[in-house]
Short mmCIF file of C-alpha atoms in Angstrom, two decimals:
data_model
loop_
_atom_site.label_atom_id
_atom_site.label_comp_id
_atom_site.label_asym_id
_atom_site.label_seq_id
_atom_site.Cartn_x
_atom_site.Cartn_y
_atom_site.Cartn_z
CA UNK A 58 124.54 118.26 0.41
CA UNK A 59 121.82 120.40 -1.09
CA UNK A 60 121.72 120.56 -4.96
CA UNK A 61 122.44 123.91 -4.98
CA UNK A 62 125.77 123.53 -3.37
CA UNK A 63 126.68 119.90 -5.74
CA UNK A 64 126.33 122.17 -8.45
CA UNK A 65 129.08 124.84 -6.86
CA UNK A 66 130.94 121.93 -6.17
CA UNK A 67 131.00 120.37 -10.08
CA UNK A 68 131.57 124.13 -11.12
CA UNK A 69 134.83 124.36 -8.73
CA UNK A 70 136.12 120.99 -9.45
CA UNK A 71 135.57 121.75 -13.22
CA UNK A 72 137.20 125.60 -12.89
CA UNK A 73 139.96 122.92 -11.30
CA UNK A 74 140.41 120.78 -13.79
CA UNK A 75 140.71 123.66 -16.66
CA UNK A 76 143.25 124.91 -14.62
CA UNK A 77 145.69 122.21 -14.64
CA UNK A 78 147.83 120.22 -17.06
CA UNK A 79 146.24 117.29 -18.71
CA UNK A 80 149.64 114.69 -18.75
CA UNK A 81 149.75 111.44 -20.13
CA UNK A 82 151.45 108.35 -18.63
CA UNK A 83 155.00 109.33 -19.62
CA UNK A 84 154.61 113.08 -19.19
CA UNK A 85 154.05 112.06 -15.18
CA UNK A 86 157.00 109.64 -14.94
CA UNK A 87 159.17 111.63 -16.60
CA UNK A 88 158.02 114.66 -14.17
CA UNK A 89 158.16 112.15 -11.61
CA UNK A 90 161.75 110.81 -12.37
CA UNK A 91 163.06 114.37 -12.72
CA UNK A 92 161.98 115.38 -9.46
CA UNK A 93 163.94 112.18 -8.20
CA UNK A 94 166.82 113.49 -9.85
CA UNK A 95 167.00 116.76 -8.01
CA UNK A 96 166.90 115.48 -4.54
CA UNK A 97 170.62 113.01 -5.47
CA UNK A 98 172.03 116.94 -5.38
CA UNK A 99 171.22 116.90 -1.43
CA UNK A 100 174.64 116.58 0.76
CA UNK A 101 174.43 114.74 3.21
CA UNK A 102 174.97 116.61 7.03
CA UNK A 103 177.30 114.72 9.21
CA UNK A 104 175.53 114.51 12.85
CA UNK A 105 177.38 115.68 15.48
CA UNK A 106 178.86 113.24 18.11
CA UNK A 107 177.36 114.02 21.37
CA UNK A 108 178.88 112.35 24.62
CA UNK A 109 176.88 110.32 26.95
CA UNK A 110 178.56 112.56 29.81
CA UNK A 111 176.93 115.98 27.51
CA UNK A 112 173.73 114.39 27.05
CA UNK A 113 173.26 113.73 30.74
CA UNK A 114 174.02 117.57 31.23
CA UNK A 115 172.14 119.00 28.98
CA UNK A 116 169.35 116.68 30.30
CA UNK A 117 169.81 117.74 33.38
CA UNK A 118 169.60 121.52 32.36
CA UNK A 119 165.99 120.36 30.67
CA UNK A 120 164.94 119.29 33.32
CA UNK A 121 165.61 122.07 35.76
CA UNK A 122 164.11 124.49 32.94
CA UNK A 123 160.76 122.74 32.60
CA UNK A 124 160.10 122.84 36.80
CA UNK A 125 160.86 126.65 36.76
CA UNK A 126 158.26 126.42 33.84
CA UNK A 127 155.68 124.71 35.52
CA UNK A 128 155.52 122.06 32.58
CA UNK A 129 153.27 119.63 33.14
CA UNK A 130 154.10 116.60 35.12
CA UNK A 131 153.98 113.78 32.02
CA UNK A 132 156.46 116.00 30.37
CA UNK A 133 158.56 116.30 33.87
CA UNK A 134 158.75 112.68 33.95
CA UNK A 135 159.67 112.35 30.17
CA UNK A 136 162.66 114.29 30.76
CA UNK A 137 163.72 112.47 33.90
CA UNK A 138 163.39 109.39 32.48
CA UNK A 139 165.59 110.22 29.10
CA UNK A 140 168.11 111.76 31.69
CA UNK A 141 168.22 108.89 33.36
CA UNK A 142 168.23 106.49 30.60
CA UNK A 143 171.34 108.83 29.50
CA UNK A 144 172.94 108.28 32.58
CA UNK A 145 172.78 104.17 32.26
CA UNK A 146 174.34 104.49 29.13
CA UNK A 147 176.89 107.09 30.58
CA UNK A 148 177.70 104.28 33.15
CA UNK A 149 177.98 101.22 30.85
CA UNK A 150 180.49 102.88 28.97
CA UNK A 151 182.23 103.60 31.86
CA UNK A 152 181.97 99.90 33.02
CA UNK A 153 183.08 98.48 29.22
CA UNK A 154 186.52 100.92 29.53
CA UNK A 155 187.14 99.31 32.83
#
C-alpha cells in the first residue's frame, strides 16, 4: 500500500468514525438487549406436515423436471437419491402399520 493511498485510507476510516455514535459499555448492551427484545414478538410458523407418499411425488416430479432441463448429472443424482431415500421411508411406514 503506497503512502498516498494509507493516508486516503486514515482519512476514510476517520470521516467513519465522525460519522458514528461513540457508546459506552451500557449504551451497547442496552442497544443490544433491546434488539433481543424485539425478535420474542416473532410467531412462530407451524410447518406443514408433508406425507412420505407426497414427498415421493413431488420428488418424482423434480426429477422429471431437471432431465427435460438438462441439469447437470450431480444434481440428477441428488434428486434420485432424496427420492429414493423418500421412498424407504414411505415403505417403513408402511411395514410399522402392518
Amino acid at each position: 500500500m503506497s503512502n498516498t493511498e494509507a493516508l486516503q485510507w486514515a482519512a476514510e476510516a476517520d470521516d467513519s468514525l465522525a460519522r458514528n455514535e461513540i457508546l459506552t459499555d451500557d449504551e451497547i448492551i442496552r442497544t443490544v438487549t433491546a434488539e433481543d427484545d424485539d425478535n420474542d414478538d416473532v410467531t412462530p410458523v407451524n410447518p406443514i406436515k408433508i406425507s412420505h407418499s407426497e414427498a415421493v411425488a413431488v420428488l418424482i416430479t423434480s426429477l422429471h423436471w431437471a432431465e427435460e432441463q438438462n441439469f447437470e448429472a450431480h444434481e440428477i443424482m441428488l434428486l434420485r437419491r432424496l427420492r429414493d431415500r423418500a421412498f424407504e421411508l414411505k415403505i417403513g411406514t408402511a411395514a410399522q402399520k402392518k
